[in-house]
């Protein structure tokens, strides 16, 4: 690891961390807190995906819908209006909206072929955004003079890596540049995440084989055809299974490539000193 023990971490003039966990366990909150302290550069993977790698997809999709409205179509065709994505660290909705949900088009669902195409676009984008971490570490220091760096990953990072492969491209690249830190939740956290998701289901990215197996199982269980599936019902049904699927992947990433901190301890972090202590306690003495 980049910091073999607690002393090396505390003494390091440049602290670099990659946080990974399910969405909703405090990665972005702590990243924003550290950025606000003045010495940390916050690299958001989801923001990078939405602005650099999927920006055109998102805007073109909005334009496609606008072109169906004669009034807007005329304005677009004459360059009289501009359509853009107002994505920010605090509003990543354009990315999830573009990903969409499969199922009944009358309920906002996408045909499975189109859904898979967008999932593949997201996978390519997230892989590249993760591999861009080294560039942003250098950029943060050279351009802005930030001594410290925190990478706030999306919950789907585990879908594109093999924690047991010592030559895994993404994990090798990240671990050479920063300390990998898993924010581990409890069963109570999992129950709360499921409750939140059930209340407001949001699109997610899945490994292709997991998605295919889940879709086939859902159709068999419900007896529905793909164009009759309620999109929200399907992703609610899939969410708890996705959590269970991701848990051993996160565990493997922490075991083989980094360290683990508890989500309840991360939630108590109020400043840079608290964060430094939290990571030091996760490292060997």
mmCIF file of C-alpha atoms in Angstrom:
data_model
loop_
_atom_site.group_PDB
_atom_site.id
_atom_site.type_symbol
_atom_site.label_atom_id
_atom_site.label_comp_id
_atom_site.label_asym_id
_atom_site.label_seq_id
_atom_site.Cartn_x
_atom_site.Cartn_y
_atom_site.Cartn_z
ATOM 1 C CA UNK A 1 0.000 0.000 0.000
ATOM 2 C CA UNK A 2 1.029 3.600 -0.553
ATOM 3 C CA UNK A 3 1.055 4.123 3.236
ATOM 4 C CA UNK A 4 2.260 0.891 4.898
ATOM 5 C CA UNK A 5 1.443 2.012 8.432
ATOM 6 C CA UNK A 6 -0.215 4.721 10.486
ATOM 7 C CA UNK A 7 2.997 6.701 10.972
ATOM 8 C CA UNK A 8 3.684 6.815 7.239
ATOM 9 C CA UNK A 9 0.149 8.104 6.678
ATOM 10 C CA UNK A 10 0.356 10.778 9.361
ATOM 11 C CA UNK A 11 3.790 11.971 8.211
ATOM 12 C CA UNK A 12 2.969 11.989 4.489
ATOM 13 C CA UNK A 13 3.133 15.523 3.061
ATOM 14 C CA UNK A 14 0.719 14.413 0.354
ATOM 15 C CA UNK A 15 -2.237 12.289 1.420
ATOM 16 C CA UNK A 16 -4.105 10.515 -1.373
ATOM 17 C CA UNK A 17 -7.221 8.423 -0.821
ATOM 18 C CA UNK A 18 -9.766 6.558 -2.952
ATOM 19 C CA UNK A 19 -13.076 5.959 -1.161
ATOM 20 C CA UNK A 20 -15.318 3.131 -2.324
ATOM 21 C CA UNK A 21 -18.660 1.870 -0.992
ATOM 22 C CA UNK A 22 -22.309 1.696 -1.891
ATOM 23 C CA UNK A 23 -23.880 5.064 -2.599
ATOM 24 C CA UNK A 24 -25.340 6.599 0.538
ATOM 25 C CA UNK A 25 -22.577 5.717 3.020
ATOM 26 C CA UNK A 26 -20.918 9.130 3.229
ATOM 27 C CA UNK A 27 -18.221 9.168 0.534
ATOM 28 C CA UNK A 28 -19.352 12.411 -1.057
ATOM 29 C CA UNK A 29 -20.159 14.072 2.269
ATOM 30 C CA UNK A 30 -16.630 13.502 3.585
ATOM 31 C CA UNK A 31 -15.096 14.449 0.243
ATOM 32 C CA UNK A 32 -16.966 17.753 0.273
ATOM 33 C CA UNK A 33 -15.941 18.337 3.880
ATOM 34 C CA UNK A 34 -12.255 17.821 3.071
ATOM 35 C CA UNK A 35 -12.488 19.990 -0.031
ATOM 36 C CA UNK A 36 -13.965 22.711 2.144
ATOM 37 C CA UNK A 37 -10.952 22.514 4.465
ATOM 38 C CA UNK A 38 -8.853 24.051 1.693
ATOM 39 C CA UNK A 39 -6.080 21.506 1.277
ATOM 40 C CA UNK A 40 -7.851 18.675 -0.508
ATOM 41 C CA UNK A 41 -8.729 18.252 -4.182
ATOM 42 C CA UNK A 42 -12.015 16.383 -4.605
ATOM 43 C CA UNK A 43 -12.144 14.170 -7.704
ATOM 44 C CA UNK A 44 -15.700 12.915 -8.274
ATOM 45 C CA UNK A 45 -15.844 9.908 -10.600
ATOM 46 C CA UNK A 46 -19.543 10.426 -11.326
ATOM 47 C CA UNK A 47 -18.958 14.093 -12.154
ATOM 48 C CA UNK A 48 -16.114 13.153 -14.501
ATOM 49 C CA UNK A 49 -18.329 10.567 -16.181
ATOM 50 C CA UNK A 50 -21.135 13.051 -16.691
ATOM 51 C CA UNK A 51 -19.004 15.918 -17.978
ATOM 52 C CA UNK A 52 -16.189 14.249 -19.911
ATOM 53 C CA UNK A 53 -17.392 10.877 -21.110
ATOM 54 C CA UNK A 54 -21.188 10.929 -21.254
ATOM 55 C CA UNK A 55 -21.929 14.619 -21.693
ATOM 56 C CA UNK A 56 -22.776 14.325 -25.386
ATOM 57 C CA UNK A 57 -24.972 11.267 -24.821
ATOM 58 C CA UNK A 58 -26.914 13.121 -22.125
ATOM 59 C CA UNK A 59 -27.385 16.306 -24.143
ATOM 60 C CA UNK A 60 -28.243 14.450 -27.363
ATOM 61 C CA UNK A 61 -30.887 12.483 -25.506
ATOM 62 C CA UNK A 62 -32.449 15.727 -24.258
ATOM 63 C CA UNK A 63 -32.334 17.140 -27.785
ATOM 64 C CA UNK A 64 -33.967 13.981 -29.140
ATOM 65 C CA UNK A 65 -36.927 14.538 -26.840
ATOM 66 C CA UNK A 66 -37.047 18.249 -27.658
ATOM 67 C CA UNK A 67 -37.108 17.476 -31.394
ATOM 68 C CA UNK A 68 -40.439 15.738 -30.878
ATOM 69 C CA UNK A 69 -41.995 19.082 -29.918
ATOM 70 C CA UNK A 70 -42.518 21.217 -33.057
ATOM 71 C CA UNK A 71 -41.971 24.520 -31.239
ATOM 72 C CA UNK A 72 -38.650 23.375 -29.761
ATOM 73 C CA UNK A 73 -37.622 21.588 -32.952
ATOM 74 C CA UNK A 74 -37.835 24.802 -34.960
ATOM 75 C CA UNK A 75 -35.752 26.652 -32.388
ATOM 76 C CA UNK A 76 -33.107 23.900 -32.286
ATOM 77 C CA UNK A 77 -32.879 23.658 -36.062
ATOM 78 C CA UNK A 78 -32.208 27.394 -36.288
ATOM 79 C CA UNK A 79 -29.731 27.402 -33.375
ATOM 80 C CA UNK A 80 -32.092 29.714 -31.506
ATOM 81 C CA UNK A 81 -31.913 27.803 -28.231
ATOM 82 C CA UNK A 82 -29.251 25.859 -26.451
ATOM 83 C CA UNK A 83 -29.770 22.619 -24.526
ATOM 84 C CA UNK A 84 -27.120 21.621 -21.999
ATOM 85 C CA UNK A 85 -26.646 19.482 -18.929
ATOM 86 C CA UNK A 86 -26.466 21.336 -15.619
ATOM 87 C CA UNK A 87 -24.493 18.619 -13.878
ATOM 88 C CA UNK A 88 -22.581 19.463 -10.699
ATOM 89 C CA UNK A 89 -21.002 17.777 -7.678
ATOM 90 C CA UNK A 90 -24.343 18.225 -5.929
ATOM 91 C CA UNK A 91 -26.565 17.299 -8.885
ATOM 92 C CA UNK A 92 -25.600 14.170 -10.788
ATOM 93 C CA UNK A 93 -29.186 13.489 -11.858
ATOM 94 C CA UNK A 94 -28.465 13.907 -15.607
ATOM 95 C CA UNK A 95 -26.267 10.781 -15.528
ATOM 96 C CA UNK A 96 -28.803 8.553 -13.780
ATOM 97 C CA UNK A 97 -31.654 9.935 -15.889
ATOM 98 C CA UNK A 98 -29.791 9.028 -19.050
ATOM 99 C CA UNK A 99 -29.051 5.508 -17.784
ATOM 100 C CA UNK A 100 -32.772 5.050 -17.309
ATOM 101 C CA UNK A 101 -34.677 1.898 -16.362
ATOM 102 C CA UNK A 102 -35.817 -1.003 -18.518
ATOM 103 C CA UNK A 103 -39.448 -1.848 -19.072
ATOM 104 C CA UNK A 104 -42.787 -0.473 -20.202
ATOM 105 C CA UNK A 105 -42.246 2.650 -22.370
ATOM 106 C CA UNK A 106 -45.614 4.009 -21.188
ATOM 107 C CA UNK A 107 -44.079 4.201 -17.701
ATOM 108 C CA UNK A 108 -40.810 5.710 -18.874
ATOM 109 C CA UNK A 109 -39.024 2.414 -19.435
ATOM 110 C CA UNK A 110 -36.423 1.668 -22.077
ATOM 111 C CA UNK A 111 -36.296 -1.368 -24.365
ATOM 112 C CA UNK A 112 -33.756 -3.803 -22.944
ATOM 113 C CA UNK A 113 -31.502 -3.479 -26.006
ATOM 114 C CA UNK A 114 -31.289 0.297 -25.534
ATOM 115 C CA UNK A 115 -30.852 -0.107 -21.773
ATOM 116 C CA UNK A 116 -27.926 -2.473 -22.312
ATOM 117 C CA UNK A 117 -26.389 -0.043 -24.803
ATOM 118 C CA UNK A 118 -26.464 2.755 -22.240
ATOM 119 C CA UNK A 119 -25.110 0.438 -19.555
ATOM 120 C CA UNK A 120 -22.167 -0.381 -21.846
ATOM 121 C CA UNK A 121 -21.576 3.330 -22.440
ATOM 122 C CA UNK A 122 -21.505 3.906 -18.698
ATOM 123 C CA UNK A 123 -19.121 1.013 -18.101
ATOM 124 C CA UNK A 124 -16.643 2.419 -20.642
ATOM 125 C CA UNK A 125 -17.012 5.872 -19.108
ATOM 126 C CA UNK A 126 -16.500 4.735 -15.522
ATOM 127 C CA UNK A 127 -13.497 2.590 -16.388
ATOM 128 C CA UNK A 128 -11.816 5.547 -18.076
ATOM 129 C CA UNK A 129 -12.778 8.011 -15.345
ATOM 130 C CA UNK A 130 -11.173 5.711 -12.761
ATOM 131 C CA UNK A 131 -8.018 5.430 -14.854
ATOM 132 C CA UNK A 132 -7.952 9.247 -15.069
ATOM 133 C CA UNK A 133 -7.256 9.423 -11.321
ATOM 134 C CA UNK A 134 -3.491 9.596 -11.776
ATOM 135 C CA UNK A 135 -3.858 12.499 -14.200
ATOM 136 C CA UNK A 136 -6.047 14.407 -11.753
ATOM 137 C CA UNK A 137 -3.630 13.809 -8.888
ATOM 138 C CA UNK A 138 -0.887 15.455 -10.951
ATOM 139 C CA UNK A 139 -3.242 18.174 -12.177
ATOM 140 C CA UNK A 140 -4.421 19.014 -8.671
ATOM 141 C CA UNK A 141 -0.859 19.511 -7.486
ATOM 142 C CA UNK A 142 0.724 21.087 -10.554
ATOM 143 C CA UNK A 143 -2.104 23.421 -11.520
ATOM 144 C CA UNK A 144 -3.757 24.272 -8.214
ATOM 145 C CA UNK A 145 -1.151 23.398 -5.596
ATOM 146 C CA UNK A 146 -3.357 21.035 -3.591
ATOM 147 C CA UNK A 147 -1.202 18.812 -1.348
ATOM 148 C CA UNK A 148 -3.934 16.231 -0.695
ATOM 149 C CA UNK A 149 -6.322 14.316 -2.937
ATOM 150 C CA UNK A 150 -9.540 12.376 -2.395
ATOM 151 C CA UNK A 151 -11.244 10.313 -5.094
ATOM 152 C CA UNK A 152 -14.970 9.839 -4.549
ATOM 153 C CA UNK A 153 -15.953 6.751 -6.550
ATOM 154 C CA UNK A 154 -19.385 5.582 -7.595
ATOM 155 C CA UNK A 155 -20.986 2.520 -6.061
ATOM 156 C CA UNK A 156 -20.490 0.545 -9.266
ATOM 157 C CA UNK A 157 -16.666 0.582 -9.182
ATOM 158 C CA UNK A 158 -16.728 -3.045 -8.014
ATOM 159 C CA UNK A 159 -18.610 -4.120 -11.138
ATOM 160 C CA UNK A 160 -15.626 -3.536 -13.409
ATOM 161 C CA UNK A 161 -12.760 -5.011 -11.366
ATOM 162 C CA UNK A 162 -11.551 -8.418 -10.196
ATOM 163 C CA UNK A 163 -10.283 -8.032 -6.628
ATOM 164 C CA UNK A 164 -8.460 -11.371 -6.773
ATOM 165 C CA UNK A 165 -6.520 -10.542 -9.936
ATOM 166 C CA UNK A 166 -3.162 -9.094 -8.909
ATOM 167 C CA UNK A 167 -2.851 -7.544 -12.365
ATOM 168 C CA UNK A 168 -6.294 -5.952 -12.435
ATOM 169 C CA UNK A 169 -5.797 -2.796 -14.501
ATOM 170 C CA UNK A 170 -8.010 -0.438 -12.524
ATOM 171 C CA UNK A 171 -7.099 -1.600 -9.029
ATOM 172 C CA UNK A 172 -3.397 -1.627 -9.859
ATOM 173 C CA UNK A 173 -3.552 1.911 -11.219
ATOM 174 C CA UNK A 174 -5.532 3.246 -8.258
ATOM 175 C CA UNK A 175 -3.521 1.517 -5.520
ATOM 176 C CA UNK A 176 -0.230 2.763 -6.953
ATOM 177 C CA UNK A 177 -1.445 6.345 -6.623
ATOM 178 C CA UNK A 178 -3.624 6.377 -3.491
ATOM 179 C CA UNK A 179 -4.808 4.422 -0.479
ATOM 180 C CA UNK A 180 -7.932 2.385 -1.241
ATOM 181 C CA UNK A 181 -10.474 2.773 1.584
ATOM 182 C CA UNK A 182 -13.694 0.773 1.858
ATOM 183 C CA UNK A 183 -16.483 2.430 3.843
ATOM 184 C CA UNK A 184 -18.216 -0.644 5.255
ATOM 185 C CA UNK A 185 -21.840 -0.462 6.293
ATOM 186 C CA UNK A 186 -23.720 -2.655 8.751
ATOM 187 C CA UNK A 187 -26.881 -4.655 8.177
ATOM 188 C CA UNK A 188 -28.758 -1.669 9.588
ATOM 189 C CA UNK A 189 -27.155 0.560 6.939
ATOM 190 C CA UNK A 190 -28.157 -1.939 4.259
ATOM 191 C CA UNK A 191 -31.762 -1.960 5.500
ATOM 192 C CA UNK A 192 -31.796 1.834 5.464
ATOM 193 C CA UNK A 193 -30.347 1.986 1.938
ATOM 194 C CA UNK A 194 -33.016 -0.432 0.740
ATOM 195 C CA UNK A 195 -35.713 1.634 2.461
ATOM 196 C CA UNK A 196 -34.460 4.834 0.804
ATOM 197 C CA UNK A 197 -34.202 3.161 -2.565
ATOM 198 C CA UNK A 198 -37.685 1.699 -2.297
ATOM 199 C CA UNK A 199 -38.999 5.198 -1.609
ATOM 200 C CA UNK A 200 -37.140 6.798 -4.526
ATOM 201 C CA UNK A 201 -35.662 4.194 -6.909
ATOM 202 C CA UNK A 202 -32.777 5.467 -9.022
ATOM 203 C CA UNK A 203 -31.026 3.969 -12.052
ATOM 204 C CA UNK A 204 -27.898 1.938 -11.394
ATOM 205 C CA UNK A 205 -25.107 0.335 -13.401
ATOM 206 C CA UNK A 206 -24.673 -3.426 -13.350
ATOM 207 C CA UNK A 207 -22.189 -5.983 -14.597
ATOM 208 C CA UNK A 208 -23.668 -7.391 -17.844
ATOM 209 C CA UNK A 209 -23.947 -10.981 -16.600
ATOM 210 C CA UNK A 210 -25.637 -9.854 -13.372
ATOM 211 C CA UNK A 211 -28.125 -7.723 -15.315
ATOM 212 C CA UNK A 212 -28.930 -10.531 -17.775
ATOM 213 C CA UNK A 213 -29.505 -13.060 -15.003
ATOM 214 C CA UNK A 214 -31.631 -10.629 -12.998
ATOM 215 C CA UNK A 215 -33.775 -9.637 -15.971
ATOM 216 C CA UNK A 216 -34.416 -13.262 -16.967
ATOM 217 C CA UNK A 217 -35.263 -14.202 -13.367
ATOM 218 C CA UNK A 218 -37.646 -11.253 -12.997
ATOM 219 C CA UNK A 219 -39.492 -12.069 -16.218
ATOM 220 C CA UNK A 220 -39.805 -15.698 -15.169
ATOM 221 C CA UNK A 221 -40.973 -14.805 -11.659
ATOM 222 C CA UNK A 222 -43.570 -12.266 -12.797
ATOM 223 C CA UNK A 223 -44.618 -13.909 -16.057
ATOM 224 C CA UNK A 224 -44.327 -10.535 -17.801
ATOM 225 C CA UNK A 225 -42.845 -9.678 -21.163
ATOM 226 C CA UNK A 226 -40.134 -7.031 -21.230
ATOM 227 C CA UNK A 227 -42.388 -4.273 -22.553
ATOM 228 C CA UNK A 228 -44.867 -4.806 -19.713
ATOM 229 C CA UNK A 229 -42.393 -4.574 -16.839
ATOM 230 C CA UNK A 230 -42.872 -1.672 -14.441
ATOM 231 C CA UNK A 231 -39.387 -0.028 -14.549
ATOM 232 C CA UNK A 232 -39.437 1.031 -10.893
ATOM 233 C CA UNK A 233 -40.651 -2.394 -9.774
ATOM 234 C CA UNK A 234 -37.777 -4.094 -11.556
ATOM 235 C CA UNK A 235 -35.016 -1.914 -10.152
ATOM 236 C CA UNK A 236 -36.535 -2.153 -6.667
ATOM 237 C CA UNK A 237 -36.503 -5.937 -7.025
ATOM 238 C CA UNK A 238 -32.912 -5.812 -8.249
ATOM 239 C CA UNK A 239 -31.495 -3.425 -5.645
ATOM 240 C CA UNK A 240 -31.212 -5.748 -2.640
ATOM 241 C CA UNK A 241 -29.726 -8.397 -4.914
ATOM 242 C CA UNK A 242 -27.218 -5.855 -6.193
ATOM 243 C CA UNK A 243 -26.163 -5.040 -2.629
ATOM 244 C CA UNK A 244 -25.600 -8.724 -1.873
ATOM 245 C CA UNK A 245 -23.726 -9.157 -5.164
ATOM 246 C CA UNK A 246 -21.435 -6.207 -4.464
ATOM 247 C CA UNK A 247 -20.608 -6.941 -0.837
ATOM 248 C CA UNK A 248 -18.010 -9.705 -1.468
ATOM 249 C CA UNK A 249 -16.461 -7.621 -4.240
ATOM 250 C CA UNK A 250 -15.978 -4.672 -1.886
ATOM 251 C CA UNK A 251 -14.587 -7.049 0.747
ATOM 252 C CA UNK A 252 -12.085 -8.429 -1.742
ATOM 253 C CA UNK A 253 -11.024 -4.953 -2.818
ATOM 254 C CA UNK A 254 -10.373 -3.965 0.803
ATOM 255 C CA UNK A 255 -8.666 -7.231 1.697
ATOM 256 C CA UNK A 256 -6.304 -7.316 -1.277
ATOM 257 C CA UNK A 257 -5.872 -3.659 -2.157
ATOM 258 C CA UNK A 258 -6.589 -1.383 0.799
ATOM 259 C CA UNK A 259 -8.144 -0.888 4.225
ATOM 260 C CA UNK A 260 -11.596 -0.811 5.800
ATOM 261 C CA UNK A 261 -13.312 1.862 7.889
ATOM 262 C CA UNK A 262 -16.786 1.601 9.355
ATOM 263 C CA UNK A 263 -19.545 3.794 7.939
ATOM 264 C CA UNK A 264 -20.642 4.815 11.437
ATOM 265 C CA UNK A 265 -17.087 6.040 12.160
ATOM 266 C CA UNK A 266 -16.952 7.892 8.844
ATOM 267 C CA UNK A 267 -20.234 9.586 9.749
ATOM 268 C CA UNK A 268 -18.570 11.061 12.833
ATOM 269 C CA UNK A 269 -15.827 12.792 10.846
ATOM 270 C CA UNK A 270 -16.206 16.547 11.239
ATOM 271 C CA UNK A 271 -12.860 17.886 10.038
ATOM 272 C CA UNK A 272 -9.541 16.996 8.442
ATOM 273 C CA UNK A 273 -7.997 15.898 11.758
ATOM 274 C CA UNK A 274 -10.842 13.445 12.353
ATOM 275 C CA UNK A 275 -10.341 11.973 8.886
ATOM 276 C CA UNK A 276 -6.580 11.651 9.378
ATOM 277 C CA UNK A 277 -7.181 9.801 12.655
ATOM 278 C CA UNK A 278 -9.817 7.533 11.109
ATOM 279 C CA UNK A 279 -7.491 6.378 8.325
ATOM 280 C CA UNK A 280 -4.537 6.024 10.713
ATOM 281 C CA UNK A 281 -6.593 3.719 12.910
ATOM 282 C CA UNK A 282 -7.343 1.512 9.910
ATOM 283 C CA UNK A 283 -3.641 1.065 9.099
ATOM 284 C CA UNK A 284 -1.121 -1.108 10.954
ATOM 285 C CA UNK A 285 0.800 0.595 13.775
#
